[in-house]
Tab-separated table of C-alpha atoms in Angstrom:
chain	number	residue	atom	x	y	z
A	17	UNK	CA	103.973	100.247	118.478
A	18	UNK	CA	106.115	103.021	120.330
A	19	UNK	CA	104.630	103.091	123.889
A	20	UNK	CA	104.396	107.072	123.853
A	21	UNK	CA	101.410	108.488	125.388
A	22	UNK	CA	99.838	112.190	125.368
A	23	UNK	CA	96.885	113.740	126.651
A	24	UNK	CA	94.610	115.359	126.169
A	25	UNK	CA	94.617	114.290	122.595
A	26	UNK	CA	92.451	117.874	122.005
A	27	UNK	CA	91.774	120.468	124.400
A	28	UNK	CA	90.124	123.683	123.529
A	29	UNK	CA	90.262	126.227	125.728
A	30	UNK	CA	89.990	130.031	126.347
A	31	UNK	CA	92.571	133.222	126.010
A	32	UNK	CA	94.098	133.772	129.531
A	33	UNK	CA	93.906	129.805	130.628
A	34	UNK	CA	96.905	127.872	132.438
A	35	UNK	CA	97.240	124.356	130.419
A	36	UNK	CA	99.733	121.796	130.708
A	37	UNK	CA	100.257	118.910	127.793
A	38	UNK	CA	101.127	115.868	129.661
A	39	UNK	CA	104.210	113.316	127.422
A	40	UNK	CA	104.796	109.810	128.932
A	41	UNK	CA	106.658	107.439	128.014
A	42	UNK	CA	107.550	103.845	129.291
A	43	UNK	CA	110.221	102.899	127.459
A	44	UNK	CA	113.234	104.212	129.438
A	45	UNK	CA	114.232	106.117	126.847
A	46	UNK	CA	116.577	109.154	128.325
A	47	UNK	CA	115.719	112.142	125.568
A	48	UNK	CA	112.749	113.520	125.209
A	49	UNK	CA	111.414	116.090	122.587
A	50	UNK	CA	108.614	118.494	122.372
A	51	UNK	CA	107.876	119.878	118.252
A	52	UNK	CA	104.981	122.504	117.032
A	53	UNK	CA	103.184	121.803	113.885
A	54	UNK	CA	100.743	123.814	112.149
A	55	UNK	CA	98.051	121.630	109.811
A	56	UNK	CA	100.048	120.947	106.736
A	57	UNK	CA	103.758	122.363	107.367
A	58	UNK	CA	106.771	121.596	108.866
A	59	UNK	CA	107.845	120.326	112.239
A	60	UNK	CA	109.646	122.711	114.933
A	61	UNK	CA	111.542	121.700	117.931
A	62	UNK	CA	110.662	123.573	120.730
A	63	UNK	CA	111.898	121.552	123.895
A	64	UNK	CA	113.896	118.696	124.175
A	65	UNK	CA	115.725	117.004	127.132
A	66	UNK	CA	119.111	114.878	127.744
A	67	UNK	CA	117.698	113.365	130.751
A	68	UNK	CA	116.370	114.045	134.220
A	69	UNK	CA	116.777	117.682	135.232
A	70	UNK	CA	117.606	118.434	131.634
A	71	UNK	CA	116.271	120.579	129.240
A	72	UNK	CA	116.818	123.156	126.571
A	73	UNK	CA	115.271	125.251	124.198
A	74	UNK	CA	114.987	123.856	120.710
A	75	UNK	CA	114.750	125.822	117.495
A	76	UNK	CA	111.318	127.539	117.435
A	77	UNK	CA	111.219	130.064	120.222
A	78	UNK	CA	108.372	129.384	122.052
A	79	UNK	CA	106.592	130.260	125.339
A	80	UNK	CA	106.078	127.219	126.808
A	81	UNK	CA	107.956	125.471	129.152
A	82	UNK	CA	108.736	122.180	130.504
A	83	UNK	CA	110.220	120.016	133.126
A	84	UNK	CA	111.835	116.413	133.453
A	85	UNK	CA	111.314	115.274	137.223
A	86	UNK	CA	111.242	111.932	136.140
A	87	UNK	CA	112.902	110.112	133.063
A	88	UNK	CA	109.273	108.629	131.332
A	89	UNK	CA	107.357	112.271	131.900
A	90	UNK	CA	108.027	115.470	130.352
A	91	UNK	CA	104.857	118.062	130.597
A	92	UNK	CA	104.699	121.260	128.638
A	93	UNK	CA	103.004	124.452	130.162
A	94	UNK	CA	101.507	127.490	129.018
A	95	UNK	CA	101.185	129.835	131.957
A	96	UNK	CA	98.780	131.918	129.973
A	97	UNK	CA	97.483	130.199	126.540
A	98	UNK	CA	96.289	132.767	123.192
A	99	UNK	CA	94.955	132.074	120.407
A	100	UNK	CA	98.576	132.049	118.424
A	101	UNK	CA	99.791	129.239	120.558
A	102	UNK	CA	96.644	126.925	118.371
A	103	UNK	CA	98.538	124.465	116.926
A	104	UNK	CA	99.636	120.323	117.051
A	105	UNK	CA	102.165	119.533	119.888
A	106	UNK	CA	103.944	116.284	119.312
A	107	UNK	CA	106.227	114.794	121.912
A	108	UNK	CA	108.621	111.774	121.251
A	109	UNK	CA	111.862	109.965	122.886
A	110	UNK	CA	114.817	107.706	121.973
A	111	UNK	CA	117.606	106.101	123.308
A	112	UNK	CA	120.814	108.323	124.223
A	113	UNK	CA	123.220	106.913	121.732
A	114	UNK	CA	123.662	107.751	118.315
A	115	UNK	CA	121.789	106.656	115.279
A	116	UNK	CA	118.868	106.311	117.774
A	117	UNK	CA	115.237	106.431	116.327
A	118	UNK	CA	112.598	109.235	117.888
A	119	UNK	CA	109.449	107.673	118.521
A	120	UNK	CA	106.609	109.780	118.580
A	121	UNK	CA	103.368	110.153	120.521
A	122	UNK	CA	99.931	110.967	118.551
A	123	UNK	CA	99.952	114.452	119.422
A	124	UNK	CA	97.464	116.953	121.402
A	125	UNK	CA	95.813	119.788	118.978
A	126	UNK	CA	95.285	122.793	120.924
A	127	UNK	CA	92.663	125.379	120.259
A	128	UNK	CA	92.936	128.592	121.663
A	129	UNK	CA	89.925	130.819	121.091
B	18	UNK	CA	123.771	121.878	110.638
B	19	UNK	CA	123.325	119.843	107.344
B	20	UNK	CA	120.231	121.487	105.104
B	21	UNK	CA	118.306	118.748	103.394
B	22	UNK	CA	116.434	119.634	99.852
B	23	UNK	CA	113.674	117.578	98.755
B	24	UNK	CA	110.966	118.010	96.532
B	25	UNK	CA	107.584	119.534	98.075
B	26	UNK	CA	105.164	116.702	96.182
B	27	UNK	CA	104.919	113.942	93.948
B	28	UNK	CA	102.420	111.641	92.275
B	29	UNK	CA	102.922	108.204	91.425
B	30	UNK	CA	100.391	104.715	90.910
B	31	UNK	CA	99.629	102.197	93.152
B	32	UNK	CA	101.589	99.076	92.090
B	33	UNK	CA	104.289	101.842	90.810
B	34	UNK	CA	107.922	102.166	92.896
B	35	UNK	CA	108.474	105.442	93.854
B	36	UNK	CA	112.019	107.255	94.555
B	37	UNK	CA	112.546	110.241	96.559
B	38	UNK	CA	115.596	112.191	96.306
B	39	UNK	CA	116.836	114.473	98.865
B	40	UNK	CA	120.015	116.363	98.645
B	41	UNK	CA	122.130	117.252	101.940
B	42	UNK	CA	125.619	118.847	100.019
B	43	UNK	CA	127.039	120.208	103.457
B	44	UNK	CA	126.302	116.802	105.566
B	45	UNK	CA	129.245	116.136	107.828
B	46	UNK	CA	131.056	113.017	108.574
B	47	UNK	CA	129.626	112.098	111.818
B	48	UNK	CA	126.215	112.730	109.919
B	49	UNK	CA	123.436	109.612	109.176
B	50	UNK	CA	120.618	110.178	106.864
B	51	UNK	CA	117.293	109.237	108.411
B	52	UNK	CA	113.960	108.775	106.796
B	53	UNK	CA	110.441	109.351	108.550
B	54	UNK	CA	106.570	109.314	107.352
B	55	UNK	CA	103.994	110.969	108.204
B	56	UNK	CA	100.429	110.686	108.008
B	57	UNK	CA	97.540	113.263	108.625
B	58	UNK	CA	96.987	114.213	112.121
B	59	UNK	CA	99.546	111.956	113.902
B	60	UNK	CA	103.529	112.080	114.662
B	61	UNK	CA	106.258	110.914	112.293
B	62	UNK	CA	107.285	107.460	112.213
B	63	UNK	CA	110.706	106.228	111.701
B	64	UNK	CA	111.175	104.369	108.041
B	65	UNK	CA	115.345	103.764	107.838
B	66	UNK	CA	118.519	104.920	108.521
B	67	UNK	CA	121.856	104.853	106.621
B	68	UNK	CA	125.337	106.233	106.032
B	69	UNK	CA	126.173	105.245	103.074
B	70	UNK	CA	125.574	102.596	100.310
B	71	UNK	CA	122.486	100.796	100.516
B	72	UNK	CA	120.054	99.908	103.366
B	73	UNK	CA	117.146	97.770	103.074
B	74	UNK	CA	114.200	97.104	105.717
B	75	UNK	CA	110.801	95.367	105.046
B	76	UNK	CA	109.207	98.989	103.989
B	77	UNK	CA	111.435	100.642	102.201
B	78	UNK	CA	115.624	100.874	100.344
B	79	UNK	CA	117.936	103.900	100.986
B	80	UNK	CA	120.457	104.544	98.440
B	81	UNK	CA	123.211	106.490	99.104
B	82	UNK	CA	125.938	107.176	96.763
B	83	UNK	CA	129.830	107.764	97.818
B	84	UNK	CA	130.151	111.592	98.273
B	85	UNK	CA	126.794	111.109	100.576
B	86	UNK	CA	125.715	114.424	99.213
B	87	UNK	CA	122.594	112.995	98.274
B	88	UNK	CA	119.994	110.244	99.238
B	89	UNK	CA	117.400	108.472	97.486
B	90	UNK	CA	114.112	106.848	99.526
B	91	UNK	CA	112.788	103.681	97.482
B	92	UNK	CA	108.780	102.490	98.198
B	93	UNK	CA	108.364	99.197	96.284
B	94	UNK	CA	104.888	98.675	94.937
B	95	UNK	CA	103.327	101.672	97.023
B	96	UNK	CA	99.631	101.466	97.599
B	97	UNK	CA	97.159	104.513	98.443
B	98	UNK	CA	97.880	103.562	101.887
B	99	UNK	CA	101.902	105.164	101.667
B	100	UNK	CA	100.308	108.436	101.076
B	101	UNK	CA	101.721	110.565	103.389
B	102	UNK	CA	104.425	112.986	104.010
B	103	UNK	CA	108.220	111.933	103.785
B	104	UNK	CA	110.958	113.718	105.395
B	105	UNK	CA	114.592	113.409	104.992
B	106	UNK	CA	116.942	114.197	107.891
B	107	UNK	CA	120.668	114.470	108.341
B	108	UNK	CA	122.146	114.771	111.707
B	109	UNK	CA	124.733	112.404	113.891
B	110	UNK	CA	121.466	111.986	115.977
B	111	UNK	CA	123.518	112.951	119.168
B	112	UNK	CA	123.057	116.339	118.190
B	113	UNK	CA	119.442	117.007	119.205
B	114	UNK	CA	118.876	119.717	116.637
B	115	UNK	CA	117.306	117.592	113.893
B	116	UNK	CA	115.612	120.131	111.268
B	117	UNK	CA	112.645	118.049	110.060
B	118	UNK	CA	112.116	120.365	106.772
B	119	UNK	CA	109.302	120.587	104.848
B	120	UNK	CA	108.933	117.295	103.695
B	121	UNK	CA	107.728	115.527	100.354
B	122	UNK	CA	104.051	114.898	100.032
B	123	UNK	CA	103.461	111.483	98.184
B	124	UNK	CA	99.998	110.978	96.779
B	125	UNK	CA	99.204	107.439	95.342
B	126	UNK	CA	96.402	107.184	92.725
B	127	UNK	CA	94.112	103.959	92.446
């Protein structure tokens, strides 16, 4: 088993609301990736990283952002959550070499009502 | 970016083996085909990896012919427990853009 962690693993909370989806990981692993999923379609990068003090934007413009302070943790924030950002945030890692394998985390729904 | 193509769903038996094709015509040299499953309300998880020929793990077989433009996923004997979505991937993995698709939703029938 991928030693990925994220919490909360559901959080529902109201229109306006600062929330931040905590990623951990303890594998060393220097790339780190934040994807959207609605239930039942595909999977969108939104955030990924290189390493510490790296990050970009993936494909899916989205409002959150992120950080990388340290290599195993990479939170996502919402400064001001609505209901369009409900959805499943998954967050994985892997190795910075090619032909690596992205390990992913069980995932945090978010409810925004 | 190579586009992967792969069919939305499929049937099959338990006991059956099941192949998934996915097509990736534009897939550049420095590309690898990956393979990931997915089950209801929790992330992907990595199946196998290839460039070309055959792979073979304990889960699964990836056949991939010589002009790589396609790939084929093999499930020996699946049971109702490999259904689950399956995407295909193509990317030289150093590239962080890695377009997950759509997928191809495998249901196994008792």
């Amino acid at each position: 088993e991928a030693d990925i962690y994220q919490t909360p693993r559901y959080l529902v909370i109201g229109t306006g609301k600062k929330i931040t989806l905590e990623c951990s990981q303890t594998m060393g692993h220097d790339k780190m990736y934040w994807y959207q999923q609605d239930p039942g379609m595909e999977l969108h990068l939104i955030h990924y990283s290189y390493g510490v003090n790296s990050t970009e934007k993936g494909d899916l413009s989205s409002e959150s952002t992120v950080s990388r302070i340290r290599t195993e943790h990479f939170p996502l924030t919402l400064e001001s959550a609505r209901p369009s950002h409900t959805s499943q945030y998954l967050c994985a890692s892997s190795e910075f070499k090619d032909r690596d394998e992205q390990y992913f985390g069980p995932g945090t729904r978010l409810t925004v009502t | 970016l190579a586009k992967t193509t792969q069919p939305i769903s499929m049937d099959s038996y338990e006991g059956q083996e099941v192949n998934i094709t996915c097509s990736h015509n534009n897939i550049a040299t420095n590309d690898y085909i990956t393979w990931y499953q997915q089950f209801p309300s929790q992330g992907p998880r990595f199946i196998i990896q290839g460039y070309k020929t055959k792979v073979t793990n304990e889960v699964a077989s990836l056949f991939i012919p010589a002009d790589r433009k396609s790939s084929t996923l093999s499930l020996p004997r699946v049971s109702l427990s490999d259904t689950a979505v399956y995407y295909c991937l193509v990317g030289d993995m150093v590239d962080d853009k890695i377009i997950f698709g759509k997928g191809t939703r495998l249901h196994i029938l008792p």
